[in-house]
């Protein structure tokens, strides 16, 4: 199975800060990577697919990038509603696998 | 509007069985793979199983192979997860989702608690 290693496990930042979350795949997955947000008590939401394509309706402050087996989710200007957990997921092979998640808090 | 409405969760004893259902609407159900994802208390998301558009291909995470069965009924636009030989570690909120790569729509989630 492909392992997805996500970092950091948690972070705290101020409103307006630039936030970066990284995900490393244990082997090549091309650009077969998605990012999800799960706000507290809510259903997960798709943010990005194919490593860098923004899903419909997702604010443009979210962006994704890829470099070989390293993937990055960036929030350009953190907002209070961005509090929650973020997960990467590879869909190159089955079983699909998620990173362990990053909890984002606002100071 | 795409909707995935789940039912069937609850409390079950270890070794017991439970069947989850998910009724889909707002899109052509037979055009999409479907997937189950779960989140255990205090843990992250875990991919459980997926099923091809016509039901001809199914995939499972190793921890549920031989115990869980994913299925679908196009006439009822419904997705199912039959869970047998349940263990405490299967306790989680289970989500029905659309897609086989990325999951672009999610059900509301249903809690399954395995405990004596």
JSON list of C-alpha atoms in Angstrom, two decimals:
[
{"chain": "A", "resi": 1, "resn": "UNK", "atom": "CA", "xyz": [0.00, 0.00, 0.00]},
{"chain": "A", "resi": 2, "resn": "UNK", "atom": "CA", "xyz": [1.12, 3.57, -0.63]},
{"chain": "A", "resi": 3, "resn": "UNK", "atom": "CA", "xyz": [1.83, 5.47, 2.60]},
{"chain": "A", "resi": 4, "resn": "UNK", "atom": "CA", "xyz": [0.98, 9.16, 2.78]},
{"chain": "A", "resi": 5, "resn": "UNK", "atom": "CA", "xyz": [2.98, 11.10, 5.36]},
{"chain": "A", "resi": 6, "resn": "UNK", "atom": "CA", "xyz": [1.44, 14.44, 6.22]},
{"chain": "A", "resi": 7, "resn": "UNK", "atom": "CA", "xyz": [3.03, 17.27, 8.20]},
{"chain": "A", "resi": 8, "resn": "UNK", "atom": "CA", "xyz": [2.66, 19.04, 10.48]},
{"chain": "A", "resi": 9, "resn": "UNK", "atom": "CA", "xyz": [0.12, 17.14, 12.55]},
{"chain": "A", "resi": 10, "resn": "UNK", "atom": "CA", "xyz": [-1.20, 20.44, 13.89]},
{"chain": "A", "resi": 11, "resn": "UNK", "atom": "CA", "xyz": [-0.57, 24.13, 13.52]},
{"chain": "A", "resi": 12, "resn": "UNK", "atom": "CA", "xyz": [-1.82, 27.40, 14.93]},
{"chain": "A", "resi": 13, "resn": "UNK", "atom": "CA", "xyz": [-1.69, 30.58, 12.89]},
{"chain": "A", "resi": 14, "resn": "UNK", "atom": "CA", "xyz": [-3.18, 34.06, 12.86]},
{"chain": "A", "resi": 15, "resn": "UNK", "atom": "CA", "xyz": [-5.89, 35.32, 10.57]},
{"chain": "A", "resi": 16, "resn": "UNK", "atom": "CA", "xyz": [-4.25, 36.49, 7.35]},
{"chain": "A", "resi": 17, "resn": "UNK", "atom": "CA", "xyz": [-1.22, 34.21, 7.69]},
{"chain": "A", "resi": 18, "resn": "UNK", "atom": "CA", "xyz": [0.00, 31.99, 4.88]},
{"chain": "A", "resi": 19, "resn": "UNK", "atom": "CA", "xyz": [-0.33, 28.35, 5.87]},
{"chain": "A", "resi": 20, "resn": "UNK", "atom": "CA", "xyz": [1.37, 25.36, 4.22]},
{"chain": "A", "resi": 21, "resn": "UNK", "atom": "CA", "xyz": [0.64, 21.67, 4.73]},
{"chain": "A", "resi": 22, "resn": "UNK", "atom": "CA", "xyz": [2.74, 18.99, 3.09]},
{"chain": "A", "resi": 23, "resn": "UNK", "atom": "CA", "xyz": [2.14, 15.39, 2.12]},
{"chain": "A", "resi": 24, "resn": "UNK", "atom": "CA", "xyz": [4.76, 12.91, 0.96]},
{"chain": "A", "resi": 25, "resn": "UNK", "atom": "CA", "xyz": [3.92, 9.71, -0.90]},
{"chain": "A", "resi": 26, "resn": "UNK", "atom": "CA", "xyz": [5.96, 6.55, -0.28]},
{"chain": "A", "resi": 27, "resn": "UNK", "atom": "CA", "xyz": [6.15, 6.00, -4.04]},
{"chain": "A", "resi": 28, "resn": "UNK", "atom": "CA", "xyz": [5.28, 7.82, -7.21]},
{"chain": "A", "resi": 29, "resn": "UNK", "atom": "CA", "xyz": [1.60, 8.68, -7.64]},
{"chain": "A", "resi": 30, "resn": "UNK", "atom": "CA", "xyz": [1.84, 11.11, -10.56]},
{"chain": "A", "resi": 31, "resn": "UNK", "atom": "CA", "xyz": [-0.64, 13.87, -9.73]},
{"chain": "A", "resi": 32, "resn": "UNK", "atom": "CA", "xyz": [-3.27, 11.49, -8.31]},
{"chain": "A", "resi": 33, "resn": "UNK", "atom": "CA", "xyz": [-3.76, 13.42, -5.11]},
{"chain": "A", "resi": 34, "resn": "UNK", "atom": "CA", "xyz": [-6.71, 15.15, -3.48]},
{"chain": "A", "resi": 35, "resn": "UNK", "atom": "CA", "xyz": [-7.03, 17.45, -0.46]},
{"chain": "A", "resi": 36, "resn": "UNK", "atom": "CA", "xyz": [-10.04, 17.55, 1.87]},
{"chain": "A", "resi": 37, "resn": "UNK", "atom": "CA", "xyz": [-11.16, 19.82, 4.67]},
{"chain": "A", "resi": 38, "resn": "UNK", "atom": "CA", "xyz": [-13.23, 18.63, 7.62]},
{"chain": "A", "resi": 39, "resn": "UNK", "atom": "CA", "xyz": [-14.54, 21.36, 9.86]},
{"chain": "A", "resi": 40, "resn": "UNK", "atom": "CA", "xyz": [-15.46, 20.34, 13.44]},
{"chain": "A", "resi": 41, "resn": "UNK", "atom": "CA", "xyz": [-18.68, 18.35, 13.45]},
{"chain": "A", "resi": 42, "resn": "UNK", "atom": "CA", "xyz": [-19.08, 18.59, 9.69]},
{"chain": "A", "resi": 43, "resn": "UNK", "atom": "CA", "xyz": [-18.77, 16.33, 6.67]},
{"chain": "A", "resi": 44, "resn": "UNK", "atom": "CA", "xyz": [-15.45, 16.31, 4.79]},
{"chain": "A", "resi": 45, "resn": "UNK", "atom": "CA", "xyz": [-15.30, 18.54, 1.74]},
{"chain": "A", "resi": 46, "resn": "UNK", "atom": "CA", "xyz": [-13.19, 18.16, -1.37]},
{"chain": "A", "resi": 47, "resn": "UNK", "atom": "CA", "xyz": [-10.83, 21.11, -1.89]},
{"chain": "A", "resi": 48, "resn": "UNK", "atom": "CA", "xyz": [-8.41, 20.06, -4.62]},
{"chain": "A", "resi": 49, "resn": "UNK", "atom": "CA", "xyz": [-7.98, 17.11, -6.99]},
{"chain": "A", "resi": 50, "resn": "UNK", "atom": "CA", "xyz": [-5.26, 16.13, -9.45]},
{"chain": "A", "resi": 51, "resn": "UNK", "atom": "CA", "xyz": [-2.84, 17.81, -7.02]},
{"chain": "A", "resi": 52, "resn": "UNK", "atom": "CA", "xyz": [-3.62, 21.37, -8.11]},
{"chain": "A", "resi": 53, "resn": "UNK", "atom": "CA", "xyz": [-7.14, 21.65, -9.56]},
{"chain": "A", "resi": 54, "resn": "UNK", "atom": "CA", "xyz": [-9.49, 23.63, -7.35]},
{"chain": "A", "resi": 55, "resn": "UNK", "atom": "CA", "xyz": [-12.88, 21.97, -6.85]},
{"chain": "A", "resi": 56, "resn": "UNK", "atom": "CA", "xyz": [-15.95, 24.00, -7.78]},
{"chain": "A", "resi": 57, "resn": "UNK", "atom": "CA", "xyz": [-16.92, 26.58, -5.17]},
{"chain": "A", "resi": 58, "resn": "UNK", "atom": "CA", "xyz": [-13.67, 26.38, -3.18]},
{"chain": "A", "resi": 59, "resn": "UNK", "atom": "CA", "xyz": [-12.20, 29.81, -2.35]},
{"chain": "A", "resi": 60, "resn": "UNK", "atom": "CA", "xyz": [-9.18, 30.83, -4.40]},
{"chain": "A", "resi": 61, "resn": "UNK", "atom": "CA", "xyz": [-7.04, 31.26, -1.26]},
{"chain": "A", "resi": 62, "resn": "UNK", "atom": "CA", "xyz": [-6.62, 27.48, -1.37]},
{"chain": "A", "resi": 63, "resn": "UNK", "atom": "CA", "xyz": [-4.05, 26.08, -3.80]},
{"chain": "A", "resi": 64, "resn": "UNK", "atom": "CA", "xyz": [-2.16, 22.87, -4.36]},
{"chain": "A", "resi": 65, "resn": "UNK", "atom": "CA", "xyz": [1.18, 22.00, -5.90]},
{"chain": "A", "resi": 66, "resn": "UNK", "atom": "CA", "xyz": [3.28, 18.94, -6.57]},
{"chain": "A", "resi": 67, "resn": "UNK", "atom": "CA", "xyz": [6.95, 18.05, -6.90]},
{"chain": "A", "resi": 68, "resn": "UNK", "atom": "CA", "xyz": [7.62, 14.38, -7.59]},
{"chain": "A", "resi": 69, "resn": "UNK", "atom": "CA", "xyz": [6.33, 12.64, -4.44]},
{"chain": "A", "resi": 70, "resn": "UNK", "atom": "CA", "xyz": [5.88, 15.81, -2.39]},
{"chain": "A", "resi": 71, "resn": "UNK", "atom": "CA", "xyz": [2.57, 17.67, -2.38]},
{"chain": "A", "resi": 72, "resn": "UNK", "atom": "CA", "xyz": [1.61, 20.96, -0.78]},
{"chain": "A", "resi": 73, "resn": "UNK", "atom": "CA", "xyz": [-1.67, 22.57, 0.22]},
{"chain": "A", "resi": 74, "resn": "UNK", "atom": "CA", "xyz": [-1.40, 26.32, 0.75]},
{"chain": "A", "resi": 75, "resn": "UNK", "atom": "CA", "xyz": [-3.90, 28.68, 2.31]},
{"chain": "A", "resi": 76, "resn": "UNK", "atom": "CA", "xyz": [-2.74, 32.10, 1.18]},
{"chain": "A", "resi": 77, "resn": "UNK", "atom": "CA", "xyz": [-4.58, 34.07, 3.85]},
{"chain": "A", "resi": 78, "resn": "UNK", "atom": "CA", "xyz": [-6.00, 32.08, 6.74]},
{"chain": "A", "resi": 79, "resn": "UNK", "atom": "CA", "xyz": [-9.60, 32.85, 7.66]},
{"chain": "A", "resi": 80, "resn": "UNK", "atom": "CA", "xyz": [-11.52, 31.94, 10.84]},
{"chain": "A", "resi": 81, "resn": "UNK", "atom": "CA", "xyz": [-13.73, 29.51, 8.89]},
{"chain": "A", "resi": 82, "resn": "UNK", "atom": "CA", "xyz": [-10.64, 27.51, 7.84]},
{"chain": "A", "resi": 83, "resn": "UNK", "atom": "CA", "xyz": [-10.39, 25.92, 11.28]},
{"chain": "A", "resi": 84, "resn": "UNK", "atom": "CA", "xyz": [-10.55, 22.14, 11.03]},
{"chain": "A", "resi": 85, "resn": "UNK", "atom": "CA", "xyz": [-8.60, 19.12, 9.85]},
{"chain": "A", "resi": 86, "resn": "UNK", "atom": "CA", "xyz": [-7.04, 18.72, 6.44]},
{"chain": "A", "resi": 87, "resn": "UNK", "atom": "CA", "xyz": [-6.27, 15.43, 4.73]},
{"chain": "A", "resi": 88, "resn": "UNK", "atom": "CA", "xyz": [-4.42, 14.41, 1.61]},
{"chain": "A", "resi": 89, "resn": "UNK", "atom": "CA", "xyz": [-5.46, 11.25, -0.26]},
{"chain": "A", "resi": 90, "resn": "UNK", "atom": "CA", "xyz": [-3.78, 9.34, -3.07]},
{"chain": "A", "resi": 91, "resn": "UNK", "atom": "CA", "xyz": [-5.86, 7.64, -5.75]},
{"chain": "A", "resi": 92, "resn": "UNK", "atom": "CA", "xyz": [-3.11, 6.15, -7.88]},
{"chain": "A", "resi": 93, "resn": "UNK", "atom": "CA", "xyz": [-3.68, 2.64, -6.54]},
{"chain": "A", "resi": 94, "resn": "UNK", "atom": "CA", "xyz": [-6.07, 0.69, -4.36]},
{"chain": "A", "resi": 95, "resn": "UNK", "atom": "CA", "xyz": [-6.43, 0.76, -1.51]},
{"chain": "A", "resi": 96, "resn": "UNK", "atom": "CA", "xyz": [-6.72, 4.53, -1.64]},
{"chain": "A", "resi": 97, "resn": "UNK", "atom": "CA", "xyz": [-4.89, 5.97, 1.36]},
{"chain": "A", "resi": 98, "resn": "UNK", "atom": "CA", "xyz": [-5.16, 9.19, 3.37]},
{"chain": "A", "resi": 99, "resn": "UNK", "atom": "CA", "xyz": [-2.55, 11.12, 5.23]},
{"chain": "A", "resi": 100, "resn": "UNK", "atom": "CA", "xyz": [-2.99, 11.19, 9.01]},
{"chain": "A", "resi": 101, "resn": "UNK", "atom": "CA", "xyz": [-4.37, 14.71, 8.92]},
{"chain": "A", "resi": 102, "resn": "UNK", "atom": "CA", "xyz": [-3.36, 18.22, 9.96]},
{"chain": "A", "resi": 103, "resn": "UNK", "atom": "CA", "xyz": [-5.37, 20.11, 12.55]},
{"chain": "A", "resi": 104, "resn": "UNK", "atom": "CA", "xyz": [-5.47, 23.85, 11.83]},
{"chain": "A", "resi": 105, "resn": "UNK", "atom": "CA", "xyz": [-6.30, 26.34, 14.58]},
{"chain": "A", "resi": 106, "resn": "UNK", "atom": "CA", "xyz": [-6.60, 30.09, 14.49]},
{"chain": "A", "resi": 107, "resn": "UNK", "atom": "CA", "xyz": [-4.76, 32.03, 17.20]},
{"chain": "B", "resi": 1, "resn": "UNK", "atom": "CA", "xyz": [-28.46, 18.99, -6.46]},
{"chain": "B", "resi": 2, "resn": "UNK", "atom": "CA", "xyz": [-26.40, 15.92, -5.61]},
{"chain": "B", "resi": 3, "resn": "UNK", "atom": "CA", "xyz": [-27.60, 14.25, -2.41]},
{"chain": "B", "resi": 4, "resn": "UNK", "atom": "CA", "xyz": [-26.37, 11.15, -0.58]},
{"chain": "B", "resi": 5, "resn": "UNK", "atom": "CA", "xyz": [-28.66, 10.20, 2.31]},
{"chain": "B", "resi": 6, "resn": "UNK", "atom": "CA", "xyz": [-27.40, 7.53, 4.64]},
{"chain": "B", "resi": 7, "resn": "UNK", "atom": "CA", "xyz": [-29.13, 5.22, 7.10]},
{"chain": "B", "resi": 8, "resn": "UNK", "atom": "CA", "xyz": [-28.50, 2.06, 9.08]},
{"chain": "B", "resi": 9, "resn": "UNK", "atom": "CA", "xyz": [-25.94, 2.88, 11.75]},
{"chain": "B", "resi": 10, "resn": "UNK", "atom": "CA", "xyz": [-26.20, 2.04, 15.42]},
{"chain": "B", "resi": 11, "resn": "UNK", "atom": "CA", "xyz": [-24.88, 0.03, 18.34]},
{"chain": "B", "resi": 12, "resn": "UNK", "atom": "CA", "xyz": [-23.90, -3.60, 17.73]},
{"chain": "B", "resi": 13, "resn": "UNK", "atom": "CA", "xyz": [-22.07, -6.19, 19.80]},
{"chain": "B", "resi": 14, "resn": "UNK", "atom": "CA", "xyz": [-18.66, -7.52, 18.77]},
{"chain": "B", "resi": 15, "resn": "UNK", "atom": "CA", "xyz": [-19.12, -10.29, 16.21]},
{"chain": "B", "resi": 16, "resn": "UNK", "atom": "CA", "xyz": [-22.44, -8.84, 15.09]},
{"chain": "B", "resi": 17, "resn": "UNK", "atom": "CA", "xyz": [-23.62, -7.53, 11.74]},
{"chain": "B", "resi": 18, "resn": "UNK", "atom": "CA", "xyz": [-24.97, -4.27, 10.39]},
{"chain": "B", "resi": 19, "resn": "UNK", "atom": "CA", "xyz": [-25.94, -3.01, 6.95]},
{"chain": "B", "resi": 20, "resn": "UNK", "atom": "CA", "xyz": [-25.46, 0.60, 5.93]},
{"chain": "B", "resi": 21, "resn": "UNK", "atom": "CA", "xyz": [-27.47, 2.17, 3.11]},
{"chain": "B", "resi": 22, "resn": "UNK", "atom": "CA", "xyz": [-27.01, 5.31, 1.03]},
{"chain": "B", "resi": 23, "resn": "UNK", "atom": "CA", "xyz": [-29.65, 6.64, -1.35]},
{"chain": "B", "resi": 24, "resn": "UNK", "atom": "CA", "xyz": [-28.29, 8.82, -4.13]},
{"chain": "B", "resi": 25, "resn": "UNK", "atom": "CA", "xyz": [-30.14, 11.52, -6.06]},
{"chain": "B", "resi": 26, "resn": "UNK", "atom": "CA", "xyz": [-29.42, 14.49, -8.28]},
{"chain": "B", "resi": 27, "resn": "UNK", "atom": "CA", "xyz": [-27.10, 12.64, -10.65]},
{"chain": "B", "resi": 28, "resn": "UNK", "atom": "CA", "xyz": [-27.00, 9.55, -12.87]},
{"chain": "B", "resi": 29, "resn": "UNK", "atom": "CA", "xyz": [-26.05, 6.94, -10.27]},
{"chain": "B", "resi": 30, "resn": "UNK", "atom": "CA", "xyz": [-24.96, 4.33, -12.80]},
{"chain": "B", "resi": 31, "resn": "UNK", "atom": "CA", "xyz": [-22.34, 6.73, -14.24]},
{"chain": "B", "resi": 32, "resn": "UNK", "atom": "CA", "xyz": [-20.25, 6.83, -11.07]},
{"chain": "B", "resi": 33, "resn": "UNK", "atom": "CA", "xyz": [-18.06, 4.60, -8.95]},
{"chain": "B", "resi": 34, "resn": "UNK", "atom": "CA", "xyz": [-19.01, 4.88, -5.29]},
{"chain": "B", "resi": 35, "resn": "UNK", "atom": "CA", "xyz": [-16.86, 4.67, -2.16]},
{"chain": "B", "resi": 36, "resn": "UNK", "atom": "CA", "xyz": [-17.19, 4.18, 1.60]},
{"chain": "B", "resi": 37, "resn": "UNK", "atom": "CA", "xyz": [-14.86, 6.14, 3.90]},
{"chain": "B", "resi": 38, "resn": "UNK", "atom": "CA", "xyz": [-14.80, 6.04, 7.70]},
{"chain": "B", "resi": 39, "resn": "UNK", "atom": "CA", "xyz": [-13.43, 8.08, 10.57]},
{"chain": "B", "resi": 40, "resn": "UNK", "atom": "CA", "xyz": [-12.84, 6.41, 13.93]},
{"chain": "B", "resi": 41, "resn": "UNK", "atom": "CA", "xyz": [-13.07, 8.53, 17.10]},
{"chain": "B", "resi": 42, "resn": "UNK", "atom": "CA", "xyz": [-9.91, 10.59, 17.51]},
{"chain": "B", "resi": 43, "resn": "UNK", "atom": "CA", "xyz": [-8.47, 9.24, 14.27]},
{"chain": "B", "resi": 44, "resn": "UNK", "atom": "CA", "xyz": [-8.23, 10.38, 10.67]},
{"chain": "B", "resi": 45, "resn": "UNK", "atom": "CA", "xyz": [-10.09, 9.39, 7.53]},
{"chain": "B", "resi": 46, "resn": "UNK", "atom": "CA", "xyz": [-9.76, 5.82, 6.29]},
{"chain": "B", "resi": 47, "resn": "UNK", "atom": "CA", "xyz": [-10.78, 4.57, 2.85]},
{"chain": "B", "resi": 48, "resn": "UNK", "atom": "CA", "xyz": [-12.87, 1.37, 3.25]},
{"chain": "B", "resi": 49, "resn": "UNK", "atom": "CA", "xyz": [-14.13, 0.14, -0.13]},
{"chain": "B", "resi": 50, "resn": "UNK", "atom": "CA", "xyz": [-15.24, 1.15, -3.58]},
{"chain": "B", "resi": 51, "resn": "UNK", "atom": "CA", "xyz": [-17.43, -0.31, -6.32]},
{"chain": "B", "resi": 52, "resn": "UNK", "atom": "CA", "xyz": [-17.50, 0.16, -10.08]},
{"chain": "B", "resi": 53, "resn": "UNK", "atom": "CA", "xyz": [-20.39, 1.77, -11.93]},
{"chain": "B", "resi": 54, "resn": "UNK", "atom": "CA", "xyz": [-21.98, -1.58, -12.83]},
{"chain": "B", "resi": 55, "resn": "UNK", "atom": "CA", "xyz": [-20.90, -3.40, -9.67]},
{"chain": "B", "resi": 56, "resn": "UNK", "atom": "CA", "xyz": [-18.48, -5.64, -11.56]},
{"chain": "B", "resi": 57, "resn": "UNK", "atom": "CA", "xyz": [-15.39, -4.54, -9.62]},
{"chain": "B", "resi": 58, "resn": "UNK", "atom": "CA", "xyz": [-15.01, -4.07, -5.88]},
{"chain": "B", "resi": 59, "resn": "UNK", "atom": "CA", "xyz": [-11.98, -3.14, -3.80]},
{"chain": "B", "resi": 60, "resn": "UNK", "atom": "CA", "xyz": [-11.45, -3.23, -0.02]},
{"chain": "B", "resi": 61, "resn": "UNK", "atom": "CA", "xyz": [-8.91, -2.12, 2.54]},
{"chain": "B", "resi": 62, "resn": "UNK", "atom": "CA", "xyz": [-7.16, -5.18, 4.02]},
{"chain": "B", "resi": 63, "resn": "UNK", "atom": "CA", "xyz": [-8.65, -4.69, 7.50]},
{"chain": "B", "resi": 64, "resn": "UNK", "atom": "CA", "xyz": [-12.20, -5.35, 6.25]},
{"chain": "B", "resi": 65, "resn": "UNK", "atom": "CA", "xyz": [-11.60, -7.95, 3.53]},
{"chain": "B", "resi": 66, "resn": "UNK", "atom": "CA", "xyz": [-13.73, -11.05, 4.06]},
{"chain": "B", "resi": 67, "resn": "UNK", "atom": "CA", "xyz": [-15.94, -9.26, 6.58]},
{"chain": "B", "resi": 68, "resn": "UNK", "atom": "CA", "xyz": [-17.46, -6.31, 4.68]},
{"chain": "B", "resi": 69, "resn": "UNK", "atom": "CA", "xyz": [-19.27, -6.39, 1.35]},
{"chain": "B", "resi": 70, "resn": "UNK", "atom": "CA", "xyz": [-19.97, -3.34, -0.77]},
{"chain": "B", "resi": 71, "resn": "UNK", "atom": "CA", "xyz": [-22.89, -3.50, -3.21]},
{"chain": "B", "resi": 72, "resn": "UNK", "atom": "CA", "xyz": [-25.20, -1.27, -5.19]},
{"chain": "B", "resi": 73, "resn": "UNK", "atom": "CA", "xyz": [-28.69, -1.30, -6.73]},
{"chain": "B", "resi": 74, "resn": "UNK", "atom": "CA", "xyz": [-29.06, 0.96, -9.76]},
{"chain": "B", "resi": 75, "resn": "UNK", "atom": "CA", "xyz": [-32.86, 0.65, -9.79]},
{"chain": "B", "resi": 76, "resn": "UNK", "atom": "CA", "xyz": [-32.96, 2.03, -6.25]},
{"chain": "B", "resi": 77, "resn": "UNK", "atom": "CA", "xyz": [-29.94, 4.33, -6.82]},
{"chain": "B", "resi": 78, "resn": "UNK", "atom": "CA", "xyz": [-28.57, 2.93, -3.60]},
{"chain": "B", "resi": 79, "resn": "UNK", "atom": "CA", "xyz": [-25.19, 1.96, -2.21]},
{"chain": "B", "resi": 80, "resn": "UNK", "atom": "CA", "xyz": [-24.77, -0.54, 0.61]},
{"chain": "B", "resi": 81, "resn": "UNK", "atom": "CA", "xyz": [-22.15, -1.78, 3.03]},
{"chain": "B", "resi": 82, "resn": "UNK", "atom": "CA", "xyz": [-22.84, -5.12, 4.69]},
{"chain": "B", "resi": 83, "resn": "UNK", "atom": "CA", "xyz": [-20.61, -5.41, 7.75]},
{"chain": "B", "resi": 84, "resn": "UNK", "atom": "CA", "xyz": [-20.17, -8.80, 9.42]},
{"chain": "B", "resi": 85, "resn": "UNK", "atom": "CA", "xyz": [-17.95, -10.04, 12.24]},
{"chain": "B", "resi": 86, "resn": "UNK", "atom": "CA", "xyz": [-17.73, -6.51, 13.57]},
{"chain": "B", "resi": 87, "resn": "UNK", "atom": "CA", "xyz": [-14.89, -5.55, 15.89]},
{"chain": "B", "resi": 88, "resn": "UNK", "atom": "CA", "xyz": [-14.38, -2.71, 18.34]},
{"chain": "B", "resi": 89, "resn": "UNK", "atom": "CA", "xyz": [-11.91, -1.14, 15.91]},
{"chain": "B", "resi": 90, "resn": "UNK", "atom": "CA", "xyz": [-14.69, -0.82, 13.32]},
{"chain": "B", "resi": 91, "resn": "UNK", "atom": "CA", "xyz": [-16.32, 1.82, 15.51]},
{"chain": "B", "resi": 92, "resn": "UNK", "atom": "CA", "xyz": [-16.45, 4.94, 13.35]},
{"chain": "B", "resi": 93, "resn": "UNK", "atom": "CA", "xyz": [-18.56, 7.38, 11.43]},
{"chain": "B", "resi": 94, "resn": "UNK", "atom": "CA", "xyz": [-19.06, 5.88, 7.97]},
{"chain": "B", "resi": 95, "resn": "UNK", "atom": "CA", "xyz": [-19.46, 8.11, 4.93]},
{"chain": "B", "resi": 96, "resn": "UNK", "atom": "CA", "xyz": [-20.94, 7.25, 1.57]},
{"chain": "B", "resi": 97, "resn": "UNK", "atom": "CA", "xyz": [-19.11, 9.18, -1.16]},
{"chain": "B", "resi": 98, "resn": "UNK", "atom": "CA", "xyz": [-19.26, 9.64, -4.91]},
{"chain": "B", "resi": 99, "resn": "UNK", "atom": "CA", "xyz": [-16.21, 8.86, -6.99]},
{"chain": "B", "resi": 100, "resn": "UNK", "atom": "CA", "xyz": [-13.36, 6.40, -7.22]},
{"chain": "B", "resi": 101, "resn": "UNK", "atom": "CA", "xyz": [-10.42, 8.81, -7.25]},
{"chain": "B", "resi": 102, "resn": "UNK", "atom": "CA", "xyz": [-11.33, 11.96, -5.45]},
{"chain": "B", "resi": 103, "resn": "UNK", "atom": "CA", "xyz": [-14.65, 11.98, -3.58]},
{"chain": "B", "resi": 104, "resn": "UNK", "atom": "CA", "xyz": [-16.58, 15.07, -4.60]},
{"chain": "B", "resi": 105, "resn": "UNK", "atom": "CA", "xyz": [-19.81, 14.51, -2.67]},
{"chain": "B", "resi": 106, "resn": "UNK", "atom": "CA", "xyz": [-20.29, 12.97, 0.77]},
{"chain": "B", "resi": 107, "resn": "UNK", "atom": "CA", "xyz": [-23.25, 11.67, 2.71]},
{"chain": "B", "resi": 108, "resn": "UNK", "atom": "CA", "xyz": [-24.03, 13.04, 6.14]},
{"chain": "B", "resi": 109, "resn": "UNK", "atom": "CA", "xyz": [-22.30, 10.13, 7.86]},
{"chain": "B", "resi": 110, "resn": "UNK", "atom": "CA", "xyz": [-23.67, 7.41, 10.09]},
{"chain": "B", "resi": 111, "resn": "UNK", "atom": "CA", "xyz": [-22.20, 6.29, 13.40]},
{"chain": "B", "resi": 112, "resn": "UNK", "atom": "CA", "xyz": [-21.44, 2.62, 13.95]},
{"chain": "B", "resi": 113, "resn": "UNK", "atom": "CA", "xyz": [-20.53, 1.65, 17.50]},
{"chain": "B", "resi": 114, "resn": "UNK", "atom": "CA", "xyz": [-19.24, -1.85, 18.21]},
{"chain": "B", "resi": 115, "resn": "UNK", "atom": "CA", "xyz": [-19.40, -2.51, 21.92]},
{"chain": "B", "resi": 116, "resn": "UNK", "atom": "CA", "xyz": [-20.73, -5.01, 24.42]}
]
